[in-house]
XYZ file of C-alpha atoms in Angstrom:
634
model
C -27.687 64.088 25.438
C -30.116 62.416 23.042
C -29.948 58.689 22.385
C -29.063 57.006 19.090
C -31.427 57.893 16.257
C -32.081 55.673 13.237
C -30.091 56.817 10.215
C -28.097 55.212 7.418
C -25.568 56.204 4.767
C -25.926 52.811 3.072
C -28.005 52.124 -0.016
C -29.078 48.642 -1.051
C -26.432 48.807 -3.768
C -23.747 49.550 -1.152
C -24.758 46.459 0.778
C -24.724 44.298 -2.356
C -21.220 45.521 -3.241
C -20.001 44.970 0.323
C -21.282 41.402 0.413
C -19.763 40.725 -3.012
C -16.336 42.014 -1.979
C -16.561 44.834 -4.518
C -17.198 47.915 -2.367
C -13.932 49.808 -2.589
C -14.979 53.046 -0.861
C -16.281 51.609 2.393
C -14.614 54.416 4.327
C -17.399 56.692 3.070
C -19.979 54.517 4.845
C -18.426 52.604 7.748
C -16.750 54.450 10.618
C -17.697 57.722 12.288
C -18.920 60.578 10.082
C -19.670 64.157 11.080
C -23.019 64.898 9.440
C -26.193 66.899 9.938
C -29.626 65.257 10.189
C -32.745 67.461 10.061
C -30.673 70.485 10.984
C -29.011 68.760 13.937
C -25.236 68.187 13.893
C -23.755 64.985 15.217
C -22.026 61.780 14.214
C -23.233 58.798 12.218
C -21.608 55.544 13.362
C -21.485 52.294 11.405
C -19.543 49.149 12.244
C -19.484 45.624 10.826
C -20.050 43.079 13.617
C -22.300 40.246 12.375
C -21.739 38.014 15.423
C -22.600 40.735 17.937
C -25.632 40.601 20.216
C -25.374 44.346 20.839
C -23.068 47.236 19.935
C -22.800 50.450 21.947
C -20.759 53.554 21.278
C -18.873 54.521 24.422
C -16.645 57.526 24.879
C -15.828 60.646 26.798
C -19.238 62.037 25.842
C -21.079 59.387 27.908
C -18.432 58.514 30.494
C -17.710 55.241 28.675
C -20.973 53.674 29.873
C -22.205 50.681 27.902
C -25.808 50.735 26.685
C -26.211 54.532 26.806
C -25.853 54.772 23.032
C -26.685 51.435 21.465
C -26.524 51.089 17.681
C -29.184 49.350 15.591
C -28.444 46.306 13.484
C -29.527 46.503 9.855
C -32.336 44.272 8.666
C -30.494 43.013 5.561
C -28.195 40.484 7.283
C -25.149 42.529 6.360
C -24.026 42.477 9.985
C -23.725 46.270 10.058
C -24.728 48.202 13.161
C -25.464 51.914 12.697
C -27.076 55.024 14.059
C -26.838 58.802 14.499
C -25.837 60.410 17.799
C -26.574 64.159 17.898
C -24.414 66.649 19.730
C -21.059 64.901 19.310
C -18.290 66.926 17.714
C -14.822 66.590 16.219
C -12.200 65.551 18.774
C -14.482 63.246 20.756
C -12.841 59.951 21.763
C -14.817 56.727 21.419
C -14.810 52.955 21.063
C -17.344 50.259 20.290
C -18.518 48.136 23.210
C -19.447 44.833 21.621
C -21.420 42.062 23.303
C -20.962 38.867 21.387
C -23.420 36.073 20.656
C -20.538 33.799 21.623
C -21.213 33.350 25.337
C -22.019 37.010 25.856
C -18.356 38.096 25.701
C -18.020 41.896 25.968
C -15.068 43.689 24.399
C -14.090 47.309 23.710
C -12.804 47.835 20.203
C -11.293 50.779 18.381
C -13.106 51.730 15.200
C -11.561 49.841 12.239
C -12.384 52.875 10.062
C -11.256 55.585 12.497
C -9.624 58.546 10.773
C -7.589 59.474 13.840
C -6.474 57.661 16.995
C -5.243 58.576 20.416
C -1.498 58.742 20.912
C -0.211 55.292 21.960
C -0.287 53.741 24.498
C -3.856 55.111 24.617
C -6.127 53.165 22.287
C -9.378 55.065 21.673
C -10.528 56.340 18.296
C -11.088 60.054 17.737
C -13.888 61.693 15.760
C -12.207 63.592 12.948
C -12.611 64.880 9.409
C -10.339 65.036 6.378
C -10.919 68.662 5.428
C -7.787 70.020 3.777
C -7.040 72.434 0.950
C -4.520 70.704 -1.294
C -1.961 72.747 -3.228
C -0.419 69.964 -5.316
C -2.595 70.266 -8.431
C 0.451 70.741 -10.666
C 1.982 67.480 -9.403
C -1.270 65.554 -9.748
C -1.585 66.734 -13.359
C 1.898 65.530 -14.322
C 2.103 62.539 -11.960
C 1.655 59.993 -14.711
C 4.791 61.284 -16.380
C 6.746 61.233 -13.098
C 5.481 57.811 -12.024
C 5.808 55.845 -15.260
C 7.823 52.668 -15.676
C 9.894 54.419 -18.337
C 10.835 57.252 -15.977
C 13.561 57.560 -13.325
C 12.390 55.981 -10.080
C 14.824 56.529 -7.211
C 13.284 55.930 -3.790
C 14.461 57.150 -0.374
C 13.050 54.797 2.280
C 12.239 56.576 5.544
C 11.203 55.610 9.070
C 9.681 58.833 10.329
C 10.411 58.143 13.981
C 14.160 57.809 13.512
C 15.124 59.853 10.462
C 15.911 62.790 12.702
C 15.011 63.735 16.268
C 14.842 67.227 17.773
C 17.308 68.602 20.323
C 15.404 66.893 23.152
C 15.491 63.545 21.380
C 11.773 63.648 20.555
C 10.054 62.856 17.261
C 9.889 65.495 14.569
C 6.266 66.284 13.738
C 4.724 65.903 10.302
C 4.888 69.718 10.056
C 8.587 69.816 10.930
C 9.270 66.969 8.502
C 7.413 68.922 5.806
C 10.244 71.423 6.067
C 13.349 69.414 6.914
C 12.731 66.086 5.137
C 11.362 67.671 1.980
C 14.348 69.984 1.566
C 16.778 67.117 2.200
C 15.170 64.757 -0.312
C 15.090 67.527 -2.892
C 18.750 68.331 -2.236
C 19.881 64.721 -2.650
C 17.792 64.237 -5.784
C 15.606 61.234 -5.012
C 12.438 61.099 -7.116
C 10.280 59.446 -4.443
C 10.144 58.809 -0.715
C 8.778 55.608 0.736
C 7.435 55.806 4.257
C 7.604 52.713 6.402
C 4.062 52.194 7.749
C 2.496 55.398 9.040
C -0.913 53.859 9.778
C -1.600 53.763 13.524
C 0.283 51.033 15.376
C 0.550 50.342 19.115
C 4.098 49.017 19.470
C 7.173 51.044 18.460
C 9.526 48.031 18.036
C 7.222 46.719 15.285
C 8.429 49.698 13.165
C 4.798 50.160 12.171
C 4.248 46.738 10.629
C 1.680 45.672 13.278
C -1.274 47.925 12.409
C -4.474 48.604 14.318
C -5.633 51.856 12.682
C -5.630 51.131 8.968
C -7.311 54.432 8.043
C -5.464 56.727 10.478
C -1.962 58.172 10.128
C -0.235 57.638 13.444
C -0.806 60.409 15.972
C 2.841 60.123 17.095
C 3.758 62.883 14.658
C 0.579 64.948 14.506
C -2.926 65.100 13.098
C -4.202 63.713 9.776
C -4.095 67.168 8.175
C -0.460 67.478 9.254
C 0.383 64.312 7.343
C -1.525 65.695 4.362
C 0.716 68.771 4.584
C 3.819 66.572 4.446
C 2.544 64.779 1.327
C 1.492 68.116 -0.162
C 4.913 69.691 0.397
C 6.679 66.696 -1.121
C 4.469 66.967 -4.183
C 5.082 70.686 -4.484
C 8.808 69.864 -4.479
C 8.259 67.359 -7.309
C 8.735 64.286 -5.097
C 6.417 61.280 -5.188
C 5.145 59.501 -2.056
C 4.957 55.730 -1.577
C 3.430 54.160 1.524
C 4.264 50.772 2.987
C 0.942 48.912 3.094
C 0.473 45.821 5.261
C -2.445 43.573 4.212
C -0.489 40.462 5.191
C -1.142 40.328 8.940
C -2.293 42.318 11.977
C -1.678 42.110 15.749
C -4.021 40.517 18.260
C -4.148 43.578 20.553
C -7.373 43.618 22.538
C -8.621 46.865 20.947
C -7.750 45.818 17.385
C -9.298 43.716 14.629
C -8.671 40.324 16.199
C -11.768 38.390 17.352
C -13.587 41.645 16.700
C -17.184 40.671 17.423
C -16.464 37.477 19.332
C -15.800 35.600 16.122
C -12.966 35.286 13.613
C -14.263 38.235 11.657
C -11.206 39.641 9.907
C -8.791 36.745 10.483
C -9.107 33.299 8.890
C -10.822 30.883 11.323
C -8.427 28.037 10.446
C -5.296 28.762 12.487
C -3.187 27.149 9.755
C -4.235 30.052 7.553
C -5.133 32.667 10.138
C -2.023 32.859 12.320
C 1.503 33.888 11.325
C 4.134 31.969 13.318
C 6.991 34.386 12.513
C 5.296 37.541 13.722
C 2.847 36.011 16.230
C 0.084 37.866 14.454
C -3.232 37.179 12.731
C -3.726 36.742 8.999
C -6.639 38.201 7.067
C -9.273 35.891 5.618
C -8.734 36.745 1.934
C -11.576 34.503 0.887
C -14.192 36.508 2.810
C -15.774 39.125 0.586
C -16.324 41.725 3.289
C -12.651 41.507 4.301
C -11.602 42.029 0.695
C -13.811 45.126 0.574
C -12.149 46.382 3.770
C -8.605 45.927 2.491
C -9.099 47.243 -1.028
C -11.075 50.196 0.331
C -8.117 50.933 2.561
C -5.726 50.989 -0.389
C -8.050 53.275 -2.356
C -8.461 55.492 0.717
C -4.769 56.423 0.919
C -4.509 56.977 -2.818
C -7.604 59.164 -2.934
C -7.760 60.999 0.378
C -4.005 61.470 0.903
C -2.913 61.797 -2.762
C -0.400 58.964 -2.329
C 1.488 57.954 -5.489
C 2.165 54.305 -4.775
C 1.793 51.408 -2.354
C 4.614 49.041 -1.496
C 2.866 45.856 -0.372
C 4.678 44.179 2.509
C 5.390 40.448 2.888
C 3.647 39.268 -0.288
C 5.477 35.926 -0.182
C 3.947 35.151 3.205
C 0.523 35.750 1.686
C 1.046 33.672 -1.445
C 2.134 30.382 0.109
C 0.127 28.219 2.490
C 3.322 26.633 3.822
C 5.206 29.879 4.403
C 7.203 29.435 7.669
C 5.158 26.326 8.431
C 6.413 22.816 8.937
C 4.966 19.677 7.406
C 1.564 19.004 8.926
C 1.042 22.667 9.855
C -0.554 23.610 6.552
C -3.204 22.267 4.221
C -2.779 22.115 0.423
C -5.191 23.973 -1.837
C -7.910 22.162 -3.782
C -5.397 21.282 -6.509
C -2.887 19.857 -4.029
C -0.526 22.834 -4.337
C 0.984 25.210 -1.798
C -0.316 28.432 -3.332
C -3.009 30.346 -1.441
C -5.664 30.693 -4.133
C -7.707 33.191 -2.104
C -4.677 35.455 -1.802
C -3.930 35.278 -5.504
C -7.524 36.237 -6.288
C -7.402 39.060 -3.737
C -4.146 40.531 -5.069
C -5.514 40.479 -8.604
C -8.664 42.285 -7.442
C -6.544 44.761 -5.466
C -4.287 45.661 -8.383
C -7.143 45.861 -10.856
C -9.072 48.186 -8.526
C -6.037 50.407 -7.887
C -5.078 50.814 -11.527
C -8.674 51.215 -12.682
C -9.104 54.147 -10.306
C -5.543 55.502 -10.361
C -3.716 54.559 -13.576
C -0.913 56.998 -12.706
C 0.275 55.277 -9.486
C 2.445 52.219 -8.837
C 1.964 49.135 -6.689
C 5.199 47.440 -5.647
C 5.453 43.914 -4.256
C 7.958 42.886 -1.626
C 8.058 39.298 -2.855
C 11.134 37.178 -2.253
C 10.366 33.968 -4.154
C 10.237 32.957 -7.800
C 6.443 33.179 -7.975
C 5.822 33.947 -11.665
C 4.490 37.146 -13.240
C 4.136 39.198 -10.072
C 4.583 42.428 -12.037
C 2.749 41.379 -15.163
C -0.782 42.510 -16.114
C -3.686 40.471 -14.824
C -5.079 40.048 -18.340
C -1.901 38.114 -19.155
C -2.238 35.935 -16.069
C -0.072 38.037 -13.759
C -0.778 39.440 -10.301
C -0.866 42.952 -11.724
C 1.785 44.760 -9.623
C 3.702 47.587 -11.251
C 7.038 46.455 -9.805
C 8.637 43.803 -7.614
C 11.604 44.029 -5.266
C 14.661 42.240 -6.707
C 15.681 40.369 -3.571
C 18.083 38.074 -5.434
C 20.069 41.042 -6.746
C 20.262 42.499 -3.251
C 21.493 39.248 -1.715
C 24.075 38.439 -4.404
C 25.383 41.991 -4.652
C 25.873 42.515 -0.926
C 27.483 39.088 -0.608
C 29.872 39.894 -3.470
C 30.848 43.326 -2.173
C 31.513 41.922 1.306
C 34.385 39.863 -0.122
C 37.951 41.136 -0.098
C 38.794 42.298 -3.620
C 41.520 39.680 -4.026
C 38.861 36.946 -3.930
C 36.328 38.588 -6.239
C 37.793 37.024 -9.373
C 36.464 33.691 -8.112
C 32.944 35.077 -7.762
C 32.426 36.954 -11.043
C 29.349 34.856 -11.759
C 27.725 36.032 -8.515
C 27.726 39.663 -9.593
C 26.676 38.948 -13.192
C 23.970 36.364 -12.390
C 21.221 38.962 -11.934
C 21.248 39.696 -15.646
C 20.025 36.176 -16.416
C 16.611 37.038 -14.925
C 16.629 40.843 -14.682
C 13.790 41.255 -17.156
C 11.430 38.513 -15.989
C 9.769 41.164 -13.784
C 9.735 44.945 -13.461
C 12.360 44.915 -10.743
C 13.199 47.510 -8.110
C 16.689 47.147 -6.619
C 16.296 47.434 -2.832
C 18.894 48.242 -0.218
C 16.230 48.529 2.449
C 15.884 48.734 6.223
C 15.884 44.935 6.431
C 19.539 44.910 5.360
C 20.827 47.144 8.173
C 19.421 45.495 11.317
C 19.747 42.341 13.425
C 23.518 42.064 13.215
C 23.769 42.428 9.435
C 25.741 45.706 9.844
C 25.119 48.892 7.911
C 25.723 48.868 4.149
C 28.987 50.731 4.761
C 29.893 48.312 7.546
C 29.759 45.363 5.120
C 32.454 46.793 2.874
C 35.941 45.208 3.232
C 39.385 46.766 3.437
C 40.802 49.819 5.144
C 38.805 53.028 5.546
C 39.618 54.328 2.065
C 38.691 51.007 0.463
C 35.440 50.694 2.415
C 34.193 54.023 1.127
C 35.517 53.385 -2.392
C 33.673 50.062 -2.368
C 30.501 51.801 -1.197
C 30.656 54.382 -3.995
C 31.320 51.567 -6.468
C 28.347 49.595 -5.131
C 26.031 52.584 -5.506
C 27.341 53.336 -8.992
C 26.726 49.719 -10.001
C 23.227 49.900 -8.503
C 22.298 53.094 -10.349
C 23.554 51.800 -13.710
C 22.025 48.323 -13.320
C 18.596 47.981 -14.973
C 15.659 48.579 -12.646
C 14.252 51.166 -10.248
C 16.268 52.014 -7.114
C 15.541 52.064 -3.370
C 17.945 53.152 -0.628
C 17.238 53.199 3.098
C 17.866 56.418 4.980
C 21.379 56.861 6.338
C 22.889 54.679 3.639
C 23.195 57.772 1.433
C 25.921 59.169 3.695
C 27.535 55.914 4.779
C 26.027 55.428 8.230
C 28.476 53.174 10.041
C 26.193 51.694 12.712
C 23.096 49.583 12.243
C 19.751 51.338 12.132
C 18.254 52.050 15.563
C 14.540 52.866 15.469
C 14.796 54.451 18.921
C 17.147 57.248 17.905
C 18.176 59.540 15.089
C 20.481 58.835 12.171
C 24.104 59.776 12.852
C 23.966 63.135 11.095
C 27.196 64.262 12.753
C 29.086 61.936 10.365
C 28.577 64.431 7.538
C 31.333 66.605 9.009
C 33.813 63.968 7.836
C 35.059 63.909 4.260
C 34.355 60.253 3.471
C 30.721 60.495 4.600
C 30.109 63.832 2.925
C 31.656 62.302 -0.195
C 29.156 59.439 -0.177
C 26.290 61.926 0.035
C 27.707 63.938 -2.862
C 28.159 60.722 -4.841
C 24.526 59.701 -4.284
C 23.356 63.200 -5.210
C 25.311 63.008 -8.465
C 24.096 59.472 -9.184
C 20.501 60.637 -8.793
C 21.240 63.506 -11.168
C 22.902 61.114 -13.629
C 19.954 58.714 -13.467
C 17.453 61.501 -14.112
C 19.519 63.214 -16.824
C 20.299 60.298 -19.137
C 17.311 58.442 -20.648
C 19.477 55.394 -21.383
C 19.365 54.647 -17.645
C 15.574 54.591 -17.352
C 13.676 54.470 -20.650
C 14.174 50.710 -21.036
C 15.087 49.827 -17.451
C 12.647 46.903 -17.419
C 13.421 45.614 -20.913
C 16.240 43.440 -22.240
C 16.553 46.032 -25.015
C 17.976 48.419 -22.440
C 21.095 46.426 -21.576
C 23.982 44.778 -23.432
C 27.161 43.229 -22.109
C 30.501 44.381 -23.500
C 32.568 42.073 -21.309
C 31.463 40.054 -18.285
C 34.173 37.379 -18.399
C 37.261 39.312 -17.299
C 37.199 37.665 -13.902
C 41.019 37.844 -13.627
C 40.782 41.635 -13.319
C 37.278 41.632 -11.810
C 36.083 44.124 -14.421
C 32.570 44.464 -15.865
C 31.678 46.506 -18.932
C 28.198 47.025 -20.351
C 26.001 49.310 -22.413
C 22.817 50.966 -21.141
C 20.373 51.787 -23.911
C 17.489 54.193 -24.327
C 15.174 54.973 -27.208
C 17.889 56.835 -29.125
C 21.052 54.916 -29.978
C 23.209 58.032 -29.916
C 22.306 58.531 -26.238
C 23.508 55.089 -25.133
C 25.965 54.978 -22.225
C 29.032 52.848 -21.575
C 29.619 51.629 -18.005
C 32.824 50.030 -16.700
C 33.274 48.721 -13.132
C 36.677 47.926 -11.629
C 36.046 45.731 -8.590
C 39.653 45.807 -7.314
C 41.958 48.589 -6.050
C 44.322 48.032 -8.982
C 44.528 51.003 -11.378
C 44.422 50.059 -15.092
C 45.959 52.802 -17.225
C 45.210 51.291 -20.640
C 42.185 49.043 -20.338
C 40.655 48.320 -23.739
C 36.933 47.783 -24.235
C 35.044 46.907 -27.398
C 32.543 49.466 -28.654
C 29.643 49.444 -31.131
C 30.540 52.611 -33.047
C 33.259 55.119 -33.838
C 33.567 58.617 -32.404
C 34.711 59.670 -28.933
C 33.949 58.734 -25.337
C 33.454 61.405 -22.682
C 33.436 60.427 -19.014
C 30.319 61.804 -17.281
C 30.637 60.048 -13.919
C 33.534 58.600 -11.968
C 33.119 57.288 -8.424
C 36.804 57.994 -7.691
C 36.229 61.727 -8.001
C 38.250 63.755 -5.481
C 35.032 65.568 -4.530
C 33.803 62.234 -3.155
C 37.085 61.771 -1.276
C 38.349 59.445 -3.980
C 41.897 59.397 -5.365
C 41.038 61.370 -8.492
C 41.994 58.792 -11.121
C 39.843 59.635 -14.113
C 39.515 60.037 -17.865
C 39.737 63.812 -17.887
C 39.804 64.223 -21.671
C 37.614 62.764 -24.437
C 38.889 59.407 -25.654
C 39.124 58.646 -29.359
C 37.474 55.391 -30.425
C 39.705 53.350 -32.724
C 38.902 50.932 -35.536
C 40.524 48.134 -33.553
C 38.394 45.004 -33.063
C 37.934 43.992 -29.422
C 35.433 42.015 -27.362
C 33.904 40.789 -30.609
C 33.222 44.351 -31.805
C 34.566 46.359 -34.716
C 35.687 49.347 -32.613
C 37.397 49.838 -29.257
C 39.095 52.356 -26.979
C 41.613 52.394 -24.165
C 40.383 53.903 -20.922
C 41.725 54.422 -17.417
C 40.077 52.371 -14.693
C 40.116 53.985 -11.254
C 40.746 51.798 -8.190
C 37.508 50.299 -6.867
C 35.782 52.647 -9.253
C 32.985 52.870 -11.772
C 33.112 55.095 -14.839
C 30.191 56.087 -17.055
C 30.798 57.429 -20.577
C 28.670 58.997 -23.251
C 29.399 59.074 -26.967
C 30.443 62.374 -28.509
C-alpha cells in the first residue's frame, strides 16, 4: 500500500469562498472522493481541522494504525488537511485520527462529509459514491407548480423506523418503503411526505434529531442509493419530499463534530451560546464563516444530490434567542442589548437566500414557536426568507378547544376563532405533528371527549376544520386513521385498527379531505392571504357554530364552510350568503361511509333573498352533529 500522495481538489477561489462563509458546495471538495490520479484509482481525503498538529486516515485498509497515512496541511492557513491514497475502493471504512495542538490530545473522528456510515452502534465512515440514474425528470420539470405557495400542500409526517415494521418486528428498508409507503401516501392523497431526520444519528431515542452524519442517510434502512430510490419513487407517484433538517444543535458523541480538532471548531466556544441545556447538546457557531459554509452546503447537498423538494428547519426559536431555555445570568445580550442572536439571523438569511437562488422551486419551512416577526417574508423586505412557518398557536388553541366537552365550548368560542386575527401575518402551515402525540399528551384521537361515537365525530370535525382553515397542512403518521395510543418510536403504528369501522372511517375522511383540498382552488389559491377568507358568522357561541367563506381567484368557485361543534342536530340553521343561486354540499364529516350518523344536505339548497348575518341573501341548511359541511355554489 502506497502512502499519501500530494493532491488537491481545491482552487484558490474555493478557499476564499470557504473562509468567507460563501462556499455552498463544500461536499464536492471536503470528505472522501473516489478519483483517479495519473491513471491510478484511489481516494482523495480532505478535512477541516485548523487546530490539529497531525491528521491521519485510519481504517480497515491499514488496520487502524495512526501515522500510516498522514494527510498534509495546506499552506494557505485554511486549516484543511488533504491527500490522495491510492488503492482504496468503495466500501472501505475509515476515520480521521487527529492529534491536537491542545496538549497533544488524540481523537478518532468520523468524517463530517461522509456519504455513508456504518450501522449504529458502529461509528466509522464508509467510502461511497452517489452514482444513481434518476427517473423523476417529469416531476422535476413540474415541481414548481406542485410546490408553490398557491398550490395544495398537504404533508404526511413520517418516522421511517416506526411507520411500519416487518413480520419480525424489524425496520422496513428504503427499498421496501419505496413500495409500501409510496402506495399508501398516494392512496390517502397527501401531496408531500416529510421525513423526520434521516441523516445518520447514533441514538434511536433521539428520533434522529441528534445528528453526526450530516451528509449520509442513515444506514439503518439501507444504502444511499436505496434512499434515492425512495425519493425517486415518491416523485414518480407525484409526491413531494421534505426533510427535517437540524442546524440548531448536535450531540457531543466522541466520534462526532464536538471538539473536533481539540478546539471548539463547529460549536460556539462560549458555553452560553454553544451548549443547549434542554437537549444536552452543542450549538453551532453561526458567526464562524467556515461553519456557515458547512451548514449551507449541507442544505444544498440534499436538495441537489437527493432531489429533495423542501427542508423543514427544526427548533428555529432555540436558534433565534440568546436566552432560550436559559435563566437570568446564563446568557449575554447582543451588542444592542437585545436577546436576539444576530449571528443566527444573519445565517438564516444567508441560508434561505442560497437555497432559493439555487432552487427557486423548493420550500423552506421554519418550526418557530414565538412571535419573531417576518419569519416567512422575503429577505429583501427584512424577513428571514422562509417559505412557510409552523402555526404553533393554531395547534395549541385548536387542540385545547377540541379537548373540551361540547357543553362547555360555547364559553370558549374566542379560542377557536382567535387564529384568524393573525393567520396572515406569516405563510402558516397547520401542524399536528409528532410532538403532539408523545410524553403523556395522548394521541390526537385520545384527546377527543365524549363516548366512542363522539370521539371519532370530533376527530373528523377537527380534520375538516383543519383542511378548510387557511394554510398548508401537516399530519403525523397514524393520526390519519385515529391511532388511539401515543406514538412509540420502538414499534410500528397500530395498523390492525383499520379493521374497525371508526378507524377506517377516519382514513376515508382524510382521503376525501385531501381530495377536496386538491380539487377546489378556493382552499389553496389564497391560503396565505386575507383575501382567501371571510367570516359569515363567528359569534354564535350559544350553538358553538362557525360559518365562513373560502375564496380563490374566481368568485364563482368560492366555498361555504359551516362547523357544528356540538352533538346537537340543527334542521333549519340559517346562514347569510353573498349571492343568490343554490348550495350543493360537497363534503360532510358525518357521512355514513366515515361511520357517521348520515345527517346531511342531500339535495341542492335554494338561496333566498332573505337578509341574514348582515348579508342580502341566506339559506337554511342542516347541521350534522359534531359535523362540518362544505358547500359550493351552483
